[in-house]
mmCIF file of N, CA and C in Angstrom:
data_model
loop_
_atom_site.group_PDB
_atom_site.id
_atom_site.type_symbol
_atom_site.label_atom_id
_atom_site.label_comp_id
_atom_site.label_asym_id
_atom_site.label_seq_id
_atom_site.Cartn_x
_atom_site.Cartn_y
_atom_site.Cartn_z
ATOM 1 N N UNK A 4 -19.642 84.293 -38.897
ATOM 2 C CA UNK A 4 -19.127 85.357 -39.721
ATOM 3 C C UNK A 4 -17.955 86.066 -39.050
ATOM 4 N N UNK A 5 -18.223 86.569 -37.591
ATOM 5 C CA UNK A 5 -16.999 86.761 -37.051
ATOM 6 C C UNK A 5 -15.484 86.024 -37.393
ATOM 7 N N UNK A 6 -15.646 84.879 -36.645
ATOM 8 C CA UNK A 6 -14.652 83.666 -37.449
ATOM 9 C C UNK A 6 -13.675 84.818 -38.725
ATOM 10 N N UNK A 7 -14.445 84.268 -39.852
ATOM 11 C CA UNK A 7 -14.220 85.035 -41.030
ATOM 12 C C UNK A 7 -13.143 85.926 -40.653
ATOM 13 N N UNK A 8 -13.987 87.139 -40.300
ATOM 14 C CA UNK A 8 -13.178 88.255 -40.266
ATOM 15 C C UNK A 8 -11.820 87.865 -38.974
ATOM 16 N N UNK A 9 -11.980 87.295 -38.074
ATOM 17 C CA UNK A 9 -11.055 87.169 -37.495
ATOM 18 C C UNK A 9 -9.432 86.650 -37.839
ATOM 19 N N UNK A 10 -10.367 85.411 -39.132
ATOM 20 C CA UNK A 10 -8.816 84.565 -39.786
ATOM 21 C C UNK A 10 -8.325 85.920 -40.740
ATOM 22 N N UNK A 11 -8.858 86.809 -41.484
ATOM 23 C CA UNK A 11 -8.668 87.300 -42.418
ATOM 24 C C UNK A 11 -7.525 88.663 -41.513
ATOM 25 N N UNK A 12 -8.185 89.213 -40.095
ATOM 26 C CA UNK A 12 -7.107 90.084 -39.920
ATOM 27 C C UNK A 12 -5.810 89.472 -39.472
ATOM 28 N N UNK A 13 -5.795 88.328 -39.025
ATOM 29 C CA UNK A 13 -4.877 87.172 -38.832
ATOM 30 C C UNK A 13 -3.864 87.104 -39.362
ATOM 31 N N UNK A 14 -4.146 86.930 -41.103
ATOM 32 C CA UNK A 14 -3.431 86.656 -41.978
ATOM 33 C C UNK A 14 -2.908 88.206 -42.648
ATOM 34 N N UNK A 15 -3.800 89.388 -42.376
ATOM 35 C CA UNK A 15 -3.228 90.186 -42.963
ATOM 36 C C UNK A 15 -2.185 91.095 -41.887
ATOM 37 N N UNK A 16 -2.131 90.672 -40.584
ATOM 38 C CA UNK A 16 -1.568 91.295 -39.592
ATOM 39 C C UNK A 16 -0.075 90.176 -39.558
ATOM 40 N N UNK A 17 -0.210 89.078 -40.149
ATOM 41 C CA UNK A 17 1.257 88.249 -40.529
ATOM 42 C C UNK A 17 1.978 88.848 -41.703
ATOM 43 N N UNK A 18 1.215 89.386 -42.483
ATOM 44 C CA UNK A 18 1.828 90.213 -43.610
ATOM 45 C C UNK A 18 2.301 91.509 -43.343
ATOM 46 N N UNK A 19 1.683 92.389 -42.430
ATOM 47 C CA UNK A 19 2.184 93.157 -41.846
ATOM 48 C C UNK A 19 3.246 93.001 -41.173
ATOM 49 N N UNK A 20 3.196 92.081 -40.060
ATOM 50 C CA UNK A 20 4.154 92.002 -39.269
ATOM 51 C C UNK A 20 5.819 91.302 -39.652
ATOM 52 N N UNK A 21 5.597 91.273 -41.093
ATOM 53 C CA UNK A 21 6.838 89.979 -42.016
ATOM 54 C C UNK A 21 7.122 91.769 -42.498
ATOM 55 N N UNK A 22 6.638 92.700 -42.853
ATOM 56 C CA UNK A 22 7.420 94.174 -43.250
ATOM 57 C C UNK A 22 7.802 95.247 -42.090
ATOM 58 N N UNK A 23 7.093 95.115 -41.181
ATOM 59 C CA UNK A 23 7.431 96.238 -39.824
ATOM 60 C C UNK A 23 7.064 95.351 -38.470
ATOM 61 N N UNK A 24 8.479 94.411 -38.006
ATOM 62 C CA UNK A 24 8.579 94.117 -36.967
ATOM 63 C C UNK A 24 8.025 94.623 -35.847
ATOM 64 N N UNK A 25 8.704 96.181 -35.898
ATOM 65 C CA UNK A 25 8.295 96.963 -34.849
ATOM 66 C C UNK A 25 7.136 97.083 -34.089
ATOM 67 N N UNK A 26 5.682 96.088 -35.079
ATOM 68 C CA UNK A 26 4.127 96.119 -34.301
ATOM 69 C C UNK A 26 4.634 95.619 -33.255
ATOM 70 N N UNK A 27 5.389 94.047 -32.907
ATOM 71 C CA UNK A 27 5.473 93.185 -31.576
ATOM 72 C C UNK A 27 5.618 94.236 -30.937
ATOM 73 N N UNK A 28 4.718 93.654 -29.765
ATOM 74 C CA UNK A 28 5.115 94.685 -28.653
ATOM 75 C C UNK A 28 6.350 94.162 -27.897
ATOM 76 N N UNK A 29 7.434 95.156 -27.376
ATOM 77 C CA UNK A 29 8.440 95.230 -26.795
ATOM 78 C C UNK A 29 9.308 95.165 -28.218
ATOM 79 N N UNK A 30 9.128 94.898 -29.009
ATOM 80 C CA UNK A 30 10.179 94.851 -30.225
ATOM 81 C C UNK A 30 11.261 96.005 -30.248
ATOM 82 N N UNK A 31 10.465 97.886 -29.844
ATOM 83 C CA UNK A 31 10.676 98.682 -30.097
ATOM 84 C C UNK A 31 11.604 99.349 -28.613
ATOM 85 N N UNK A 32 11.205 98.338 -27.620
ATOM 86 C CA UNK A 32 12.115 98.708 -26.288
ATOM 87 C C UNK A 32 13.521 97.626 -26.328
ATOM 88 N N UNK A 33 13.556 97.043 -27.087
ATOM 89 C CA UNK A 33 15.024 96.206 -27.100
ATOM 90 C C UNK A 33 15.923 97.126 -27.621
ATOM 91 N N UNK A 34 16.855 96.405 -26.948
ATOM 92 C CA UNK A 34 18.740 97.632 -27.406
ATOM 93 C C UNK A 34 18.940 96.476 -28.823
ATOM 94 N N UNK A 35 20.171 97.577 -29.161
ATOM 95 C CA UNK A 35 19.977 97.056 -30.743
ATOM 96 C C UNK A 35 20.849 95.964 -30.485
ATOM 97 N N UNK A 36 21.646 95.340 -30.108
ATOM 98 C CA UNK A 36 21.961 93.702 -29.377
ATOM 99 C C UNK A 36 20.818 93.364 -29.893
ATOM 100 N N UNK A 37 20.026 93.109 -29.121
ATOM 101 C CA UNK A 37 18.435 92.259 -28.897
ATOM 102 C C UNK A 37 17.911 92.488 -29.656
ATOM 103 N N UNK A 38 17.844 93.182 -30.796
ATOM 104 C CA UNK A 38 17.012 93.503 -32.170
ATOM 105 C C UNK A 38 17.977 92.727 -33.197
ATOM 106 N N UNK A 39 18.924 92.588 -32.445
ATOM 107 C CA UNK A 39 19.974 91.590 -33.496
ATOM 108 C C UNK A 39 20.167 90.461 -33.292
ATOM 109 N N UNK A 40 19.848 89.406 -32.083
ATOM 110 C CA UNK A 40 20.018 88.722 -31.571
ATOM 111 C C UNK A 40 18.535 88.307 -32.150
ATOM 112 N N UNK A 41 17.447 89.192 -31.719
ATOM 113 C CA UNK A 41 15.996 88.538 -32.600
ATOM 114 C C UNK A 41 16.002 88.233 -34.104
ATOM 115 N N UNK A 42 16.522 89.245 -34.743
ATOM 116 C CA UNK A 42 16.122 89.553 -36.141
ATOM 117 C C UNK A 42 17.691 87.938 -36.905
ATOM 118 N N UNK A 43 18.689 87.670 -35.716
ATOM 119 C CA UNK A 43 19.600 86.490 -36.133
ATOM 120 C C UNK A 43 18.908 85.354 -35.774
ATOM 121 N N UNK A 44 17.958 84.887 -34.836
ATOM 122 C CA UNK A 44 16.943 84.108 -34.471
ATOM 123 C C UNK A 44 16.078 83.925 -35.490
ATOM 124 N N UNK A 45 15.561 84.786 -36.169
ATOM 125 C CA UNK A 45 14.150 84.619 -36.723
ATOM 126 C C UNK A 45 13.156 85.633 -36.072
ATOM 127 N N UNK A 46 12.817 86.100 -35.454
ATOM 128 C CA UNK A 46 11.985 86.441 -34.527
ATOM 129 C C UNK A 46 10.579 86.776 -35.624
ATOM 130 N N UNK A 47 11.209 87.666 -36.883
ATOM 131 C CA UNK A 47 10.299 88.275 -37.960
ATOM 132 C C UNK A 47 9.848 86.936 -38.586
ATOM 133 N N UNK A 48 10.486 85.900 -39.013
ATOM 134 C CA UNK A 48 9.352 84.943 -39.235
ATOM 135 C C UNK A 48 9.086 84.188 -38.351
ATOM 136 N N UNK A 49 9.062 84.326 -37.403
ATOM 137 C CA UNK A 49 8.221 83.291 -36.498
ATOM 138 C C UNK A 49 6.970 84.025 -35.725
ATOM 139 N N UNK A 50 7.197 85.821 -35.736
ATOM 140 C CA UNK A 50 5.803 85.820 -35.783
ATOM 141 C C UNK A 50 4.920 85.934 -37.233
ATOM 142 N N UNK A 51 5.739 86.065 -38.133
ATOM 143 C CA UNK A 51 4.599 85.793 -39.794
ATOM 144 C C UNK A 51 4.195 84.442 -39.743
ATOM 145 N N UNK A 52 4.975 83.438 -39.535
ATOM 146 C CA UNK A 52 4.197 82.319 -39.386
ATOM 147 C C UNK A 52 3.032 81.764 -38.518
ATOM 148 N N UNK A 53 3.407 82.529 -37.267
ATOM 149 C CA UNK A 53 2.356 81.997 -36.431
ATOM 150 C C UNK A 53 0.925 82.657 -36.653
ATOM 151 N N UNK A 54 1.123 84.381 -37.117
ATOM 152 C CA UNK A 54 0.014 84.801 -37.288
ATOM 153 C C UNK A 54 -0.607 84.051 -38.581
ATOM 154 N N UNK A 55 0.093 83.195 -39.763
ATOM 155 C CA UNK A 55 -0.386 83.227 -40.600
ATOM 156 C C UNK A 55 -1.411 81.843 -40.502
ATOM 157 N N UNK A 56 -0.777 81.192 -39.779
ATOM 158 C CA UNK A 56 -1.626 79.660 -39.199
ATOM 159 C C UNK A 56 -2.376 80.075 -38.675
ATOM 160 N N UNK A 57 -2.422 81.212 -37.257
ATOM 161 C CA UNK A 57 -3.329 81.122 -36.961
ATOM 162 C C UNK A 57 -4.685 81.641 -37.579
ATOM 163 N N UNK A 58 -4.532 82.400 -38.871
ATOM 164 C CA UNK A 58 -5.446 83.118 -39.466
ATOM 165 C C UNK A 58 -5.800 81.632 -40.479
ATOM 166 N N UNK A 59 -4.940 80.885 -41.238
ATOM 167 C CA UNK A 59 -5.588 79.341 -41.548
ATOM 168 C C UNK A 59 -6.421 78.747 -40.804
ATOM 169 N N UNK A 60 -5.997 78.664 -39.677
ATOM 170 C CA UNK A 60 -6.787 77.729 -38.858
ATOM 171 C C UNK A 60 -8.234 78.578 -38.431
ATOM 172 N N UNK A 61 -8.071 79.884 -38.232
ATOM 173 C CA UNK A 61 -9.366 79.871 -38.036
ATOM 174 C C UNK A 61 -10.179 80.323 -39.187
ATOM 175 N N UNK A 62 -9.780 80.313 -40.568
ATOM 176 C CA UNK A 62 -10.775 80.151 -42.326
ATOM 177 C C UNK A 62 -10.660 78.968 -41.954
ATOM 178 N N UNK A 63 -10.436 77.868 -41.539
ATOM 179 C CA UNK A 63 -10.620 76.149 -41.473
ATOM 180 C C UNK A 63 -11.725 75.895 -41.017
ATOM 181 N N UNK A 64 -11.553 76.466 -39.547
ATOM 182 C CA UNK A 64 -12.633 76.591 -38.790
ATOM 183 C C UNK A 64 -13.952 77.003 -38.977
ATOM 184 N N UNK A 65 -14.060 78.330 -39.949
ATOM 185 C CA UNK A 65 -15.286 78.564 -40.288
ATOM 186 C C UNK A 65 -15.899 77.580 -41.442
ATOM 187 N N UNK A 66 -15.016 76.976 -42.273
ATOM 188 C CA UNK A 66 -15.442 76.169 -43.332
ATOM 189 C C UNK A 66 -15.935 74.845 -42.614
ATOM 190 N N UNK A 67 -15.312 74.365 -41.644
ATOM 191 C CA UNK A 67 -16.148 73.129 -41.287
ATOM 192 C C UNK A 67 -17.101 73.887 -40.228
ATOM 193 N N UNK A 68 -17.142 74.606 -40.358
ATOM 194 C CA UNK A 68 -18.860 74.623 -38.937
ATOM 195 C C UNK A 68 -19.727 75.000 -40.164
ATOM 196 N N UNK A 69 -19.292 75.303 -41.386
ATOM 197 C CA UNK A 69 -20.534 75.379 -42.374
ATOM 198 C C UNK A 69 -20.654 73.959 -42.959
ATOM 199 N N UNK A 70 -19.679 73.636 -43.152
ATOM 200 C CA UNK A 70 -19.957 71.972 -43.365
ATOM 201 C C UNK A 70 -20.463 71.565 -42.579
ATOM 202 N N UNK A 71 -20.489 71.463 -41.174
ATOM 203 C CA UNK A 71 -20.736 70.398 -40.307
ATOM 204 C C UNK A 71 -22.375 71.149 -39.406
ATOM 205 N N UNK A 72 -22.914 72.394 -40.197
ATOM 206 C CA UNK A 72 -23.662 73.049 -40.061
ATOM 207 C C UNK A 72 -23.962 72.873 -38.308
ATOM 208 N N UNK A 73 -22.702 73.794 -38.087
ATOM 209 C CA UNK A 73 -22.872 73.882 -36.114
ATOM 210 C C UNK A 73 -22.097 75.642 -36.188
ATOM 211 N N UNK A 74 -22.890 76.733 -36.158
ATOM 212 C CA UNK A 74 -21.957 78.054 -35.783
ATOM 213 C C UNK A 74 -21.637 78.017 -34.870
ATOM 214 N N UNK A 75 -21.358 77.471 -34.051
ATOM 215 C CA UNK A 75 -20.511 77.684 -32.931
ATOM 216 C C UNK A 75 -19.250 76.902 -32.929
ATOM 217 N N UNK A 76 -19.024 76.422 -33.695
ATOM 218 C CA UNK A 76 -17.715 75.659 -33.964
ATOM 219 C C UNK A 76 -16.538 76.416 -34.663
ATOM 220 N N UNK A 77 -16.709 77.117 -35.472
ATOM 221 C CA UNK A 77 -16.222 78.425 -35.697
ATOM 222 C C UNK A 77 -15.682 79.786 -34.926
ATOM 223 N N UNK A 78 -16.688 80.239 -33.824
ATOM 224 C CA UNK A 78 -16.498 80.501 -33.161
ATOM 225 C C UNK A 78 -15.156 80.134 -31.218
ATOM 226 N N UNK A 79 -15.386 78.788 -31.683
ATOM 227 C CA UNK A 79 -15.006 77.889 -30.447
ATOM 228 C C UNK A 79 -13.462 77.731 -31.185
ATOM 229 N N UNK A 80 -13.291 77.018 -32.356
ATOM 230 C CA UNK A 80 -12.169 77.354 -33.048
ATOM 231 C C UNK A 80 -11.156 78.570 -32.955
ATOM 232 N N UNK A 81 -11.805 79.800 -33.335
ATOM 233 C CA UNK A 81 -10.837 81.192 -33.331
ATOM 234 C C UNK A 81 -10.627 81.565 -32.184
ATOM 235 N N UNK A 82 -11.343 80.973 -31.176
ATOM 236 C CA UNK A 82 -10.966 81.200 -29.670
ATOM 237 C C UNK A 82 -9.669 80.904 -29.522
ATOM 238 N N UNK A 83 -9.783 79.265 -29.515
ATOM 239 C CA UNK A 83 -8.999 77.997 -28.930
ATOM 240 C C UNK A 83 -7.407 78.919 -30.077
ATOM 241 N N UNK A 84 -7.670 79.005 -31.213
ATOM 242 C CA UNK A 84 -6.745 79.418 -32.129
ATOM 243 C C UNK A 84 -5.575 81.109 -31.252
ATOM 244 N N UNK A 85 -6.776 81.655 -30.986
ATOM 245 C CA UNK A 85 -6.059 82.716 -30.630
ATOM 246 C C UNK A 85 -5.422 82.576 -29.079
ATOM 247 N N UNK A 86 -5.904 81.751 -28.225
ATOM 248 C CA UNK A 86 -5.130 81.545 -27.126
ATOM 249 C C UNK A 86 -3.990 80.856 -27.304
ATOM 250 N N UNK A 87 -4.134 79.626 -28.318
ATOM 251 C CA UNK A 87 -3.116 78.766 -27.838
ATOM 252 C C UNK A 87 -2.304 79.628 -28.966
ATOM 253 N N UNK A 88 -2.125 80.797 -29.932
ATOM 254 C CA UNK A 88 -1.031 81.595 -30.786
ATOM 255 C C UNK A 88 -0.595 82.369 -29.652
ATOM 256 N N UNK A 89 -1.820 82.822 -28.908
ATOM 257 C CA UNK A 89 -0.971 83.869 -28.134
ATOM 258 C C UNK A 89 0.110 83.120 -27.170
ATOM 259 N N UNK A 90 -0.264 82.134 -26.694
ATOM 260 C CA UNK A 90 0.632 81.434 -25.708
ATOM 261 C C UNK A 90 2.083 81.062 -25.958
ATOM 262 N N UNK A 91 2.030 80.813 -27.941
ATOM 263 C CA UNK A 91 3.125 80.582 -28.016
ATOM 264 C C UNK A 91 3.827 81.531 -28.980
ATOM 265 N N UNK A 92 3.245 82.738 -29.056
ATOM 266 C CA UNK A 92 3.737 83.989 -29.320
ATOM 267 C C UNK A 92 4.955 84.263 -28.265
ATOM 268 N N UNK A 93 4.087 84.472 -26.588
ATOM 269 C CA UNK A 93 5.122 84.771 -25.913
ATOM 270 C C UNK A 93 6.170 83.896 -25.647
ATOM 271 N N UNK A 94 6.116 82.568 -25.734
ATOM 272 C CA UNK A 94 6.886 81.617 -25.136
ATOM 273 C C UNK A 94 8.279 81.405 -26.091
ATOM 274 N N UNK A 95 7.869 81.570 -27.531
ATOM 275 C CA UNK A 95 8.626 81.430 -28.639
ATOM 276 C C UNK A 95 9.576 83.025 -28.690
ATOM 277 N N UNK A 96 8.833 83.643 -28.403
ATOM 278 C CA UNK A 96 9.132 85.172 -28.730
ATOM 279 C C UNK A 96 9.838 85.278 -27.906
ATOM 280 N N UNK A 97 10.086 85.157 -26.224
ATOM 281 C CA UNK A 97 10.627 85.436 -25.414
ATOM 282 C C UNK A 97 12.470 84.226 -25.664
ATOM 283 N N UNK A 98 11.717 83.151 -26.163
ATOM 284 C CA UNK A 98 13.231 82.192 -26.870
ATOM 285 C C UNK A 98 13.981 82.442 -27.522
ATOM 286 N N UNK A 99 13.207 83.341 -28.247
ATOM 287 C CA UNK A 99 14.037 83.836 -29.456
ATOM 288 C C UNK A 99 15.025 85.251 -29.631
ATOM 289 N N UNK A 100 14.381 85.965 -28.739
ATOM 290 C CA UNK A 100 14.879 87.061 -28.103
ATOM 291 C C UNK A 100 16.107 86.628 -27.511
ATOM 292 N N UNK A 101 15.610 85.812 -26.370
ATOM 293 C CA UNK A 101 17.138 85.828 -25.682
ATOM 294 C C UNK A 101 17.864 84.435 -25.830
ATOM 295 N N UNK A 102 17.661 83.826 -27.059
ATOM 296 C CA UNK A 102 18.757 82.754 -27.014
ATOM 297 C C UNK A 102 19.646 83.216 -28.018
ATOM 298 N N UNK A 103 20.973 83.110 -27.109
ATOM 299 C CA UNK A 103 21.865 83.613 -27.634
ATOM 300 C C UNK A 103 23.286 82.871 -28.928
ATOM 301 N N UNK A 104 22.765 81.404 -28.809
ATOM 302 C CA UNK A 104 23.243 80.613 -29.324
ATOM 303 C C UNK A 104 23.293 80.554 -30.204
ATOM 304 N N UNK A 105 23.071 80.932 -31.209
ATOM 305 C CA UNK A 105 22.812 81.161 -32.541
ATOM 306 C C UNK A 105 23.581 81.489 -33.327
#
């Protein structure tokens, strides 16, 4: 059941975050360069997207551990989901910020 609620703030914290950038943290300490350099990157959809997969993937997750009648697979899912988003939250986020190529 956790699961659940986890994909669901997931997806509603990608919807959030696609209208007020400003949640990312550090979003709000960049000079306006770097809020322009993000916002010419993408930065605003690439974190709506990632939060929004990762809130898919873990409603996926809870649907097959009820299929596959194992709760802990669900659980093991929104884990694995939220580390490997966060990992590439920063990695993407920090690319996007400062590549200037664009």
């Amino acid at each position: 059941m956790e699961a659940l609620i986890i994909g669901i703030l997931f997806l509603i914290l990608g919807l959030v975050l696609r209208a007020y950038p400003n949640i990312l943290a550090g979003y709000g300490s960049l000079s306006q360069s770097g809020r322009d350099n993000a916002e010419k990157n993408g930065l605003r959809f690439y974190g709506f997207l990632l939060f929004i997969l990762m809130g898919i993937i873990t409603l996926l997750g809870y649907l097959a551990s009820i299929w596959l009648e194992s709760p802990k697979l669900s659980t093991t899912i929104a884990i694995i989901a939220t580390m490997v988003g966060m990992v590439l939250a920063v990695v993407g986020g920090n690319f996007l910020v400062n590549n200037r190529s664009r």
